[in-house]
CSV table of C-alpha atoms and ligand atoms in Angstrom, one decimal:
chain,number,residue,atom,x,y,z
Q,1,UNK,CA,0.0,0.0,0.0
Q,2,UNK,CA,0.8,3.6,-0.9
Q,3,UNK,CA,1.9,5.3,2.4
Q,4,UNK,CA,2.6,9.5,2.4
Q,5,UNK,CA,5.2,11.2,4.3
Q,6,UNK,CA,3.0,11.4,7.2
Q,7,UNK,CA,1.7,7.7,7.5
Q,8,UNK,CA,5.3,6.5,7.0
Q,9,UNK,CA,5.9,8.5,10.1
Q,10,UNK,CA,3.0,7.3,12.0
Q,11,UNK,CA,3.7,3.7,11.1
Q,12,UNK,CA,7.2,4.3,12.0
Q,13,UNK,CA,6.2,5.5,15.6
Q,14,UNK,CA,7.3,9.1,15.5
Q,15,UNK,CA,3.4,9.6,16.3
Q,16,UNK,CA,3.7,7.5,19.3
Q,17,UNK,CA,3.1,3.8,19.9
Q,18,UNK,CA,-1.0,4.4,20.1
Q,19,UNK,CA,-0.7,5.6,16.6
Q,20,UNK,CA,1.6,3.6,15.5
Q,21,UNK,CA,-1.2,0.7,16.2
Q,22,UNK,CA,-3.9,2.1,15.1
Q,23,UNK,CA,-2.4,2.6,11.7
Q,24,UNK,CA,-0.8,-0.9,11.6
Q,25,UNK,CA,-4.3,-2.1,12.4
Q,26,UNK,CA,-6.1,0.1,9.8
Q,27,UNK,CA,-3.1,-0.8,6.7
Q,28,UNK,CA,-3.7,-4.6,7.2
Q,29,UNK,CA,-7.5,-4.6,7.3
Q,30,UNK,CA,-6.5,-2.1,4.2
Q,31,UNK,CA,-4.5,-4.9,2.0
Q,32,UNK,CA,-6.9,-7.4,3.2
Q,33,UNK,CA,-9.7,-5.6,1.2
Q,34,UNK,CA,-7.0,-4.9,-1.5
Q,35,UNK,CA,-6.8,-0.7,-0.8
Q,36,UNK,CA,-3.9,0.9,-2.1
Q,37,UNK,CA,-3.9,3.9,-0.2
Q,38,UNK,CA,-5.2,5.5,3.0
Q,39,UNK,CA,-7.7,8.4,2.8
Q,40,UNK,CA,-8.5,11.5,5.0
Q,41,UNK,CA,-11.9,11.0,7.4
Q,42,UNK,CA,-13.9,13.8,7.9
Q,43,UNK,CA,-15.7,12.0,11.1
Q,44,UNK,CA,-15.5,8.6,13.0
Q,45,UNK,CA,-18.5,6.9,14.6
Q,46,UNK,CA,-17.3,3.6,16.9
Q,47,UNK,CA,-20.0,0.8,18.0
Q,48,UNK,CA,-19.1,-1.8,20.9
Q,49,UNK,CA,-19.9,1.0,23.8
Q,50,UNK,CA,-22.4,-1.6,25.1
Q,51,UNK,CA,-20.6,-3.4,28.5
Q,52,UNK,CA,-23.1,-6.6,27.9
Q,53,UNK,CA,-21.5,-6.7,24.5
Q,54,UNK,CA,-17.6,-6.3,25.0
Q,55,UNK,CA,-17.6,-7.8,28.3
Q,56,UNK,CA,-14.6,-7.3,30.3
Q,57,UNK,CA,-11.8,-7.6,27.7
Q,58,UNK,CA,-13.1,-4.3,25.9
Q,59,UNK,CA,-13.7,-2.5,28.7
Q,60,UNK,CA,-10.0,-3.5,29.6
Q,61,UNK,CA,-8.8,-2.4,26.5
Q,62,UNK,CA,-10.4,0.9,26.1
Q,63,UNK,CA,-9.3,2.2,29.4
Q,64,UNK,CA,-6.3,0.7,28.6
Q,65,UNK,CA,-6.1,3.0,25.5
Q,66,UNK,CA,-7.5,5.8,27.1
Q,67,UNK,CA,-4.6,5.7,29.2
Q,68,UNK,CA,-1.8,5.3,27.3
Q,69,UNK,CA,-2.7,9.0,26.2
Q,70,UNK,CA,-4.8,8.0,22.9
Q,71,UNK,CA,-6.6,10.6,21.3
Q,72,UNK,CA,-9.2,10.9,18.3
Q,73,UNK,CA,-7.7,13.5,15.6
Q,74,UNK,CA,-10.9,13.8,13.8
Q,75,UNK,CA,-14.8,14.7,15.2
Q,76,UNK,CA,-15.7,11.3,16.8
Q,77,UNK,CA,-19.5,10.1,17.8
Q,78,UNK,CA,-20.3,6.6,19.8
Q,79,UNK,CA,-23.1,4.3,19.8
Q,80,UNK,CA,-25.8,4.4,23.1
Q,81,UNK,CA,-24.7,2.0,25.6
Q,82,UNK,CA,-26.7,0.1,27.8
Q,83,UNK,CA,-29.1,0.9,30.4
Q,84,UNK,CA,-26.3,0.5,32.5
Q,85,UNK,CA,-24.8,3.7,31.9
Q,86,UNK,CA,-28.1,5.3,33.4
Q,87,UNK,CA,-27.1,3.4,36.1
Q,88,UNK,CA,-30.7,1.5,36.3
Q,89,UNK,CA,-29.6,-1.8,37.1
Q,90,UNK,CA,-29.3,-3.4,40.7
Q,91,UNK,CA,-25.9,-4.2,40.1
Q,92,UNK,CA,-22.5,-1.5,41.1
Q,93,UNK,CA,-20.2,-3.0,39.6
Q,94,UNK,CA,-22.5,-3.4,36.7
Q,95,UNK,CA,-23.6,0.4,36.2
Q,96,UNK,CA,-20.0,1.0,37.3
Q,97,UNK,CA,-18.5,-0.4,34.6
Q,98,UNK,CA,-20.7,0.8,31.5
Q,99,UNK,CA,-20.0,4.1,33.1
Q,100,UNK,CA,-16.4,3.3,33.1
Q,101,UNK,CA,-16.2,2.8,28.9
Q,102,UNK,CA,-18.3,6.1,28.6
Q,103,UNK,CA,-15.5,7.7,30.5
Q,104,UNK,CA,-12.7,6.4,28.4
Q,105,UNK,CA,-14.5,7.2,25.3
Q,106,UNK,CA,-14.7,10.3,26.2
Q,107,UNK,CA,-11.3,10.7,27.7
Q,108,UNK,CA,-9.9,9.8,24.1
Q,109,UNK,CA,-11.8,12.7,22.4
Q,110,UNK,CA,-15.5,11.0,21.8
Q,111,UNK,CA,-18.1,13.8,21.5
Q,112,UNK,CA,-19.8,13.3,25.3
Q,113,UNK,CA,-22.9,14.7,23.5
Q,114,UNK,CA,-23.4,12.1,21.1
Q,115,UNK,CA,-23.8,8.2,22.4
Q,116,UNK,CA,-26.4,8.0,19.7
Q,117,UNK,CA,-27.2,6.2,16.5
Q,118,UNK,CA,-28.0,9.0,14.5
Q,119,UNK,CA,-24.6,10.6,14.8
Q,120,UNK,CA,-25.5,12.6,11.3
Q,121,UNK,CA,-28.0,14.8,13.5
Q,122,UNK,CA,-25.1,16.3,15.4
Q,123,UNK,CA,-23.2,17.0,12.3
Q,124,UNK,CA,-24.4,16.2,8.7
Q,125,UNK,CA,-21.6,15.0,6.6
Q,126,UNK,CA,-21.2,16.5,2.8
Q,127,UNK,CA,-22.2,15.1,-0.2
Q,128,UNK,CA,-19.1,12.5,-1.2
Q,129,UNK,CA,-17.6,13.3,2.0
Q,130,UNK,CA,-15.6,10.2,3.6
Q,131,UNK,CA,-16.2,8.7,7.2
Q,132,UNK,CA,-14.8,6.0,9.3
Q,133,UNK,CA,-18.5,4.6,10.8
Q,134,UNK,CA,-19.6,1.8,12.3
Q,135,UNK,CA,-23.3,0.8,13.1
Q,136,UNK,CA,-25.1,-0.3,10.4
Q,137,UNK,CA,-28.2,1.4,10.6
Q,138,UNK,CA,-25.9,5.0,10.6
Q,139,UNK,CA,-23.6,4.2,7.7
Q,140,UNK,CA,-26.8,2.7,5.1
Q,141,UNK,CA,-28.3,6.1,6.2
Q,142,UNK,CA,-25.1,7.8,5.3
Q,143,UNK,CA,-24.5,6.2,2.1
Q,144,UNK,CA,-28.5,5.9,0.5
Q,145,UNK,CA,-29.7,9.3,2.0
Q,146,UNK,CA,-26.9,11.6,2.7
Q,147,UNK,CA,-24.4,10.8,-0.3
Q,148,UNK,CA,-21.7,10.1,2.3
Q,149,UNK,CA,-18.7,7.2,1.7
Q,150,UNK,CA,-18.2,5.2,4.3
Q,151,UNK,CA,-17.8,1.5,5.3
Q,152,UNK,CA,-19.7,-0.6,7.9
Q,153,UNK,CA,-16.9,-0.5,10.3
Q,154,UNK,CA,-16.4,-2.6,13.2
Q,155,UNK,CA,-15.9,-0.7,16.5
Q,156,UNK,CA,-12.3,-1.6,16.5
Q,157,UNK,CA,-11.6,0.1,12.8
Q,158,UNK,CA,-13.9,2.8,13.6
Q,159,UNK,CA,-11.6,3.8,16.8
Q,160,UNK,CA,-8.3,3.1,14.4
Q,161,UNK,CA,-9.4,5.4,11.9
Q,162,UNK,CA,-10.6,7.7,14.5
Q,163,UNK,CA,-7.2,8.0,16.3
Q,164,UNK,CA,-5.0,8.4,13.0
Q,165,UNK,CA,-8.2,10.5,11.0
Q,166,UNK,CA,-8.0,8.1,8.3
Q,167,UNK,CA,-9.5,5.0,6.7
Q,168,UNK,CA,-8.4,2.6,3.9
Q,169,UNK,CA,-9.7,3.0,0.3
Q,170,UNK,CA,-11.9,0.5,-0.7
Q,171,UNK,CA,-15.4,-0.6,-0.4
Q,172,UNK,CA,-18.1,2.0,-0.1
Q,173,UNK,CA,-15.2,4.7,-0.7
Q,174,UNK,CA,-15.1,3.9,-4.4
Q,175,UNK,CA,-17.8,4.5,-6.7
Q,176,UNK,CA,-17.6,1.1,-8.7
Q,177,UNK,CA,-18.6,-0.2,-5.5
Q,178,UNK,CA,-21.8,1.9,-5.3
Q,179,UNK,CA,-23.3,-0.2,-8.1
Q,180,UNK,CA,-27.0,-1.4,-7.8
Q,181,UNK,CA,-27.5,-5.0,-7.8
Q,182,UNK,CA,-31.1,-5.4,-8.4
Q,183,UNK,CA,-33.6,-3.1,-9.3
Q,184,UNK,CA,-36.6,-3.5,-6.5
Q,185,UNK,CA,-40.0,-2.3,-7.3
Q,186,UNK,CA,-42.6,-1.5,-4.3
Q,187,UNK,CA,-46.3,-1.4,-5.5
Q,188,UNK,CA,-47.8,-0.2,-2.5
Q,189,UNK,CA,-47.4,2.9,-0.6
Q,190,UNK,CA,-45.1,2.7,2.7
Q,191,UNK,CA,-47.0,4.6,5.1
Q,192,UNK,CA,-45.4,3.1,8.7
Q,193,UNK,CA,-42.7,2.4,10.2
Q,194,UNK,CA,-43.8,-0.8,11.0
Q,195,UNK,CA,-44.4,-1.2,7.4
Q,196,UNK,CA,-41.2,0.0,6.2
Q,197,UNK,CA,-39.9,-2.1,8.6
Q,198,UNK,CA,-41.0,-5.2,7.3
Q,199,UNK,CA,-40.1,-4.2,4.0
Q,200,UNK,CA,-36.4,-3.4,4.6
Q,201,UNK,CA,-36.1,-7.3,6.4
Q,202,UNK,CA,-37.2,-8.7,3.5
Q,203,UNK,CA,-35.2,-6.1,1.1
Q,204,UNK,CA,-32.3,-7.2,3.1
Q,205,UNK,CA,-33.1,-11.1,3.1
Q,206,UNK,CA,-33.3,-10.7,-1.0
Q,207,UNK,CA,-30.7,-8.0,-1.8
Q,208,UNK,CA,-26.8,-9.3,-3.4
Q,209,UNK,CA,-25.1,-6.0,-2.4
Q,210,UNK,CA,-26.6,-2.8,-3.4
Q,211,UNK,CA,-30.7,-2.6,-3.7
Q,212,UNK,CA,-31.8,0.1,-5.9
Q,213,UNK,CA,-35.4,1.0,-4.6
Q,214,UNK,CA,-38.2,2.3,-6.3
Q,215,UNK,CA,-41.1,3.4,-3.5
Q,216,UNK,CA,-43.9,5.3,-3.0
Q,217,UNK,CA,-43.7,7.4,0.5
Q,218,UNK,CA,-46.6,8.6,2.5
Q,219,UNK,CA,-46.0,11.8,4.5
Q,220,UNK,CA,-47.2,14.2,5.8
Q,221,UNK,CA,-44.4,15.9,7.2
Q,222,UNK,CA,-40.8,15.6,6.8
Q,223,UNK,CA,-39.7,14.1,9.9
Q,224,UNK,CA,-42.2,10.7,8.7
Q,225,UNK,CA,-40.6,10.9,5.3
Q,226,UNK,CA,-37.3,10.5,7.4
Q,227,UNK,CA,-38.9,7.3,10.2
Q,228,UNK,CA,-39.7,5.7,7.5
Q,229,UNK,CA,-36.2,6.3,5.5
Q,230,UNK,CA,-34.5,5.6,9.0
Q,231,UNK,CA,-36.5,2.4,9.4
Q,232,UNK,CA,-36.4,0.8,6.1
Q,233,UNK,CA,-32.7,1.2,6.1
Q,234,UNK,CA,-31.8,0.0,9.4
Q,235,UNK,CA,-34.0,-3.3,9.2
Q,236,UNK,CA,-32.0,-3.9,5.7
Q,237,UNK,CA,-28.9,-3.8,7.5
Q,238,UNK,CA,-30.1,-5.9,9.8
Q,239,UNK,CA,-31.0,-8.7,7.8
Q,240,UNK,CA,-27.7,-8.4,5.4
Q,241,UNK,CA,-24.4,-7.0,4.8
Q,242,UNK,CA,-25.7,-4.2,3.0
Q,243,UNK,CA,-23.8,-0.7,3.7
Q,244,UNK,CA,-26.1,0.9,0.8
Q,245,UNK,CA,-29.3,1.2,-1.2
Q,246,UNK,CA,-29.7,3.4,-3.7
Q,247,UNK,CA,-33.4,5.1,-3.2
Q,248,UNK,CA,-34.8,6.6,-6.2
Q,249,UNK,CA,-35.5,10.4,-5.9
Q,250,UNK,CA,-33.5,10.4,-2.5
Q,251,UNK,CA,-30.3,9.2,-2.7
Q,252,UNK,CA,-27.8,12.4,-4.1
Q,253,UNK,CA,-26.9,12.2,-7.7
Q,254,UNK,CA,-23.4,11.0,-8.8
Q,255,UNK,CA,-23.1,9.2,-5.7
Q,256,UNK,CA,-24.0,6.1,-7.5
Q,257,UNK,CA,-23.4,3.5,-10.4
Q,258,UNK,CA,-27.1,1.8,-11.6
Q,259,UNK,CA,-26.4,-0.6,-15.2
Q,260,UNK,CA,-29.7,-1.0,-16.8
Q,261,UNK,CA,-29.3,-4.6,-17.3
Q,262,UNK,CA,-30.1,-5.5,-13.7
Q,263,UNK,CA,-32.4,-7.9,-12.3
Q,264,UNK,CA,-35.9,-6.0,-11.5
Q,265,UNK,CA,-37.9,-7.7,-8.8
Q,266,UNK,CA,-41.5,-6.7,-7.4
Q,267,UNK,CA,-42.6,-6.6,-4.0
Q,268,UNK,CA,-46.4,-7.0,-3.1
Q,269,UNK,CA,-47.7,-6.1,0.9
Q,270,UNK,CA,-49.0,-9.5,0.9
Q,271,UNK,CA,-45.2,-11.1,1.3
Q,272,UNK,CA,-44.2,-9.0,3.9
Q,273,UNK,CA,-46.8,-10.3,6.6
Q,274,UNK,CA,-45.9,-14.0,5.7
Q,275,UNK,CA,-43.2,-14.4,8.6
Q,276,UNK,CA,-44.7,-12.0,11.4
Q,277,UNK,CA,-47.1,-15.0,13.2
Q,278,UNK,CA,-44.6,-15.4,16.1
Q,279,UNK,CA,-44.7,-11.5,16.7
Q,280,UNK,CA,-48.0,-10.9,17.4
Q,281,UNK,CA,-47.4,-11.1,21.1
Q,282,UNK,CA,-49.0,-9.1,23.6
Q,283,UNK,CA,-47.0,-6.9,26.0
Q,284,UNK,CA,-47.8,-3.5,28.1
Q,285,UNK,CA,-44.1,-2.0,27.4
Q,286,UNK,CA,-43.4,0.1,24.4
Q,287,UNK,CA,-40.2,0.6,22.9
Q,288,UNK,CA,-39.8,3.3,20.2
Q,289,UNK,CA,-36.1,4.4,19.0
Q,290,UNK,CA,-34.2,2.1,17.0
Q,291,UNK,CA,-32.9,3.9,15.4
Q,292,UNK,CA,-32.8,6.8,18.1
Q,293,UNK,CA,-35.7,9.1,17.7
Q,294,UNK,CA,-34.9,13.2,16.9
Q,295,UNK,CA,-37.2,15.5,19.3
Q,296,UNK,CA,-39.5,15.8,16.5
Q,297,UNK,CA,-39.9,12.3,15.8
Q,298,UNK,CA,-40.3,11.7,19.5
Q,299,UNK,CA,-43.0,14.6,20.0
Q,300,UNK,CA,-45.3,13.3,16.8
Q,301,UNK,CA,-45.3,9.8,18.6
Q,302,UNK,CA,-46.6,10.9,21.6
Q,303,UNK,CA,-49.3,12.8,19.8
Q,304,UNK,CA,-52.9,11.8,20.5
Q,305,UNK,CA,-53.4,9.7,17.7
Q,306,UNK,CA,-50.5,7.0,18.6
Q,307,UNK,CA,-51.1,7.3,22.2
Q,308,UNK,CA,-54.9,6.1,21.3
Q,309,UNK,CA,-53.4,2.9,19.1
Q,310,UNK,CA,-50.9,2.0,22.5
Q,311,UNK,CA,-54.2,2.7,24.6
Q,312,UNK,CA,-55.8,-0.3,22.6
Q,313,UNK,CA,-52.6,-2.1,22.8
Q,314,UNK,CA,-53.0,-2.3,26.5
Q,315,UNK,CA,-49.5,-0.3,26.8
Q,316,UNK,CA,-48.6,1.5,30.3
Q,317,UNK,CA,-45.0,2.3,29.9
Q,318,UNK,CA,-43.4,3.7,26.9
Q,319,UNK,CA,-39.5,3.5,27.1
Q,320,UNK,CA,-38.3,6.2,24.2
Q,321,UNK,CA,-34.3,6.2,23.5
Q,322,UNK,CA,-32.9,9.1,22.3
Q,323,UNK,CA,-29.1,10.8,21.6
Q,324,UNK,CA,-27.5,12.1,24.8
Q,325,UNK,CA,-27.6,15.7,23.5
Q,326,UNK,CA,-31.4,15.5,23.7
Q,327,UNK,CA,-32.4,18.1,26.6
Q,328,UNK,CA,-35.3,15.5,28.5
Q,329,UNK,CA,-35.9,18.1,30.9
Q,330,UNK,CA,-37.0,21.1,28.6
Q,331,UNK,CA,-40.9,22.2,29.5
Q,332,UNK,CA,-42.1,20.8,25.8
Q,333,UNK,CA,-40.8,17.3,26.9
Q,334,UNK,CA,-41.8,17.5,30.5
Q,335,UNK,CA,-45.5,18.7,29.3
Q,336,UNK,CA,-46.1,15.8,27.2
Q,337,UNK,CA,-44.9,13.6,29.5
Q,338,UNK,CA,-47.1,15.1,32.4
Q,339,UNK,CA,-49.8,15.0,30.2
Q,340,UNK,CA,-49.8,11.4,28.8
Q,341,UNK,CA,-49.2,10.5,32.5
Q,342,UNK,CA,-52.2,12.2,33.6
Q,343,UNK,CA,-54.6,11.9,30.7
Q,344,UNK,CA,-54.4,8.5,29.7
Q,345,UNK,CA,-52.2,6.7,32.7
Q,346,UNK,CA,-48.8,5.9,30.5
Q,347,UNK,CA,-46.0,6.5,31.4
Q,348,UNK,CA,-43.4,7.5,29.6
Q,349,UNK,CA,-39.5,6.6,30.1
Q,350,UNK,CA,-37.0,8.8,27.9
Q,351,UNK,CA,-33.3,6.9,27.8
Q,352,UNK,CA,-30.7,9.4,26.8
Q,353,UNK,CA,-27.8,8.3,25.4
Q,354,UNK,CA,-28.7,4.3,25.3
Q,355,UNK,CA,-30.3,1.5,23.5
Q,356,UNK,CA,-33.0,-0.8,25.0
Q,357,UNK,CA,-31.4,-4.0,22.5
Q,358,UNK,CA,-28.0,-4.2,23.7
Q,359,UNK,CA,-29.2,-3.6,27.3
Q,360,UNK,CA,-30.3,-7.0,29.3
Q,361,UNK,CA,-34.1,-6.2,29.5
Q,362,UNK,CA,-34.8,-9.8,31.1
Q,363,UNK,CA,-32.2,-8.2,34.2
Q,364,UNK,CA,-35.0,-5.3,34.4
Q,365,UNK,CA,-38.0,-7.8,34.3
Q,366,UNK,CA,-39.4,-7.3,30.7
Q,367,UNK,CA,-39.8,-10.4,28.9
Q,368,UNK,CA,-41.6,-8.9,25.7
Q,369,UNK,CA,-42.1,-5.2,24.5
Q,370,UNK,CA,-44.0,-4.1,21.5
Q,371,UNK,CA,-41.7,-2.0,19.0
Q,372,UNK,CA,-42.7,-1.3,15.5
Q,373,UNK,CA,-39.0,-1.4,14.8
Q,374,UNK,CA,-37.2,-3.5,12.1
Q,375,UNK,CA,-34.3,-3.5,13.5
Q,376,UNK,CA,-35.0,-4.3,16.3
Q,377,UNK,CA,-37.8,-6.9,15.9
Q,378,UNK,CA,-34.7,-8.5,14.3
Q,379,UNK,CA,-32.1,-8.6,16.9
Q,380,UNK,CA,-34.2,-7.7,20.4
Q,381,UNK,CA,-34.7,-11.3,21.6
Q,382,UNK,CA,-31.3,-12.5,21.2
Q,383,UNK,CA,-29.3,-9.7,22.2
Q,384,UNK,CA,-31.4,-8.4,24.6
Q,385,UNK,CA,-33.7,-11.6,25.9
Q,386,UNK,CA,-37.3,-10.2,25.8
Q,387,UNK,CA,-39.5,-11.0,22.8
Q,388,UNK,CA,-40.7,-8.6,20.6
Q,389,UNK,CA,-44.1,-8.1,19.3
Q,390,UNK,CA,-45.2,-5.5,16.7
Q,391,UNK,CA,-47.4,-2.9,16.7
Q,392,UNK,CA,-48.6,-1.2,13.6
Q,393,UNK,CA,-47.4,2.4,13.7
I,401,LIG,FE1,-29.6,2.3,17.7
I,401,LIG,FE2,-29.5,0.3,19.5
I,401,LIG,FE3,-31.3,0.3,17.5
I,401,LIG,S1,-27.8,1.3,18.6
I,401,LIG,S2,-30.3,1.3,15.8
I,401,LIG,S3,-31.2,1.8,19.2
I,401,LIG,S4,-30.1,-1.5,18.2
């Protein structure tokens, strides 16, 4: 691999010996994937912040880093950890040591605002711009919606790149890779998020790399337009590898390669409700946020109208996550909450800075929660042991 001046020195260790590992780490992955250069990062975004997921040995490793003086040279986000770091589990040394890997994070240079999933809300990358990110739902957003360049990272490569400000060329960083490879029709209107949801599984069962979509939206306003985007996108990453869909009318020009001899396939509603029998549980928790809601988002699902369909549901506790930069206290928030409460007997939990799935729910006594979530209809039971069961909103 091509190495400038300044690389040469960082793999050399005039940089220091954190450097000099983090760019040893990011080369090989590099060669592996057959890059022949390194490229500037404009912004890093690391997954693995979860304790119940890194155990131990991450933890280890991260104070370790934070230690030895390691620090991120370009603007770096994190993914919500567990409900640990709001310290809501029985358990010190628990609570203690989520808190502990937020700490390092942060001591390293990690934004202490963001601990989200939507790391494009704190700052919206450029058109072609090219980021170090991991968590899938963020970089498919990054690549379809915002005309970003980034790979799915792991959390490992995502803090490499993050502490040298560069990532290797290849993958989603080169155009030729942006090719669509299938042309997918929708013939109904997507008008949900559950609905989007269920589509973007079974995109992402279907899909060999790149899905180029052709969809009908309903919205009335633009923070729908962008649930159902959010949604769609997340639950394709979720059921595949995919870092990308090209979305007709959406996804920026020149961002993307489409040959017009592809494959073009059809979806009907019908399909999509042919694998949902074992989700239509009963449960009186909510969870709404995965991805993590914006304050808009959050404030039209607490409107009327939903909190009548989770009414029906037989729902008394709504656990909302949300970025860590959210202000949960303004009077707006409190308001609705106070109000829900009051009026119609919910209650209404908002998580800043964490995520419900990679939390231990079973730990905090819930064994099923509704979510209208792809994502994480896909991934809740395993990761976090309680069952989901979907609810059409
Ligand atoms: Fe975000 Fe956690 Fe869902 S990181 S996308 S809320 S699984």
């Amino acid at each position: 691999m091509y190495l400038n001046r300044i690389e040469e020195k960082m793999l050399s260790g005039e940089f220091g010996e954190v450097t000099k590992k983090a760019i040893e780490i990011i080369v090989k992955v590099g060669e592996v994937f057959g890059a022949e250069r390194l490229i500037d990062i404009a912004h890093a975004h690391i997954s693995g912040v979860s304790y119940f997921n890194i155990g131990d040995e991450g933890l280890e490793l991260l104070v370790d880093l934070s230690q030895k003086g390691a620090k991120t040279r370009v603007y770096t986000t994190a993914n919500p950890y567990s409900f640990a770091g709001l310290s809501l589990y029985n358990n010190e040394e628990l609570n203690r040591k989520q808190i502990q890997i937020t700490e390092a994070l942060i001591k390293m240079g990690v934004d202490p605002n963001s601990f989200t999933c939507i790391p494009y809300t704190l700052r919206k990358p450029a058109i072609g711009e090219h980021l170090a990110w991991a968590e899938s739902s963020a970089v498919i957003y990054a690549n379809s919606v915002l005309g970003a360049f980034t790979n799915r990272e792991s959390g490992i490569t995502a803090l490499m790149a993050a502490l040298i400000g560069k990532t290797y060329d290849s993958g989603m960083h080169r155009i030729e890779n942006r090719t669509a490879s299938e042309e997918i029709n929708i013939e109904f209107n997507i008008n949900s998020i559950l609905l989007a949801s269920l589509l973007g599984l079974h995109i992402g069962r279907l899909t060999r790399g790149v899905p180029y979509i052709k969809a009908k939206y309903s919205i009335e306003k633009e923070a729908m337009l962008n649930l159902l985007l959010k949604n769609m996108l997340a639950s394709i990453a979720s059921t595949s590898s995919a870092s990308m869909a090209i979305l007709d009318g959406i996804t920026p020009p020149n961002t993307y390669v489409i040959d017009s001899s592809i494959e073009r396939i059809h979806i009907d509603e019908k399909e999509l409700y042919q694998s949902i029998d074992n989700m239509l549980c009963k449960s009186d928790v909510l969870l709404l946020g995965c991805p993590h809601l914006t304050q808009e988002e959050m404030l039209m699902l607490l409107r009327d109208e939903y909190i009548n369909i989770f009414k029906k549901h037989g729902i008394s506790k709504i656990i909302v996550t949300v970025g860590a930069n959210l202000n949960i206290r303004s009077a707006e928030i409190s308001n609705i909450i106070n109000k829900i409460r009051e009026r119609h007997k919910i209650n209404v939990e908002i998580m800043p800075g964490s995520c419900a799935i990679v939390s231990n729910l079973r730990l905090l006594n819930m064994t099923s929660v509704y979510t209208p979530h792809g994502k994480a209809i896909h991934y809740l039971y395993n990761l976090s042991g309680a069952k989901p069961c979907i609810i059409g909103v």
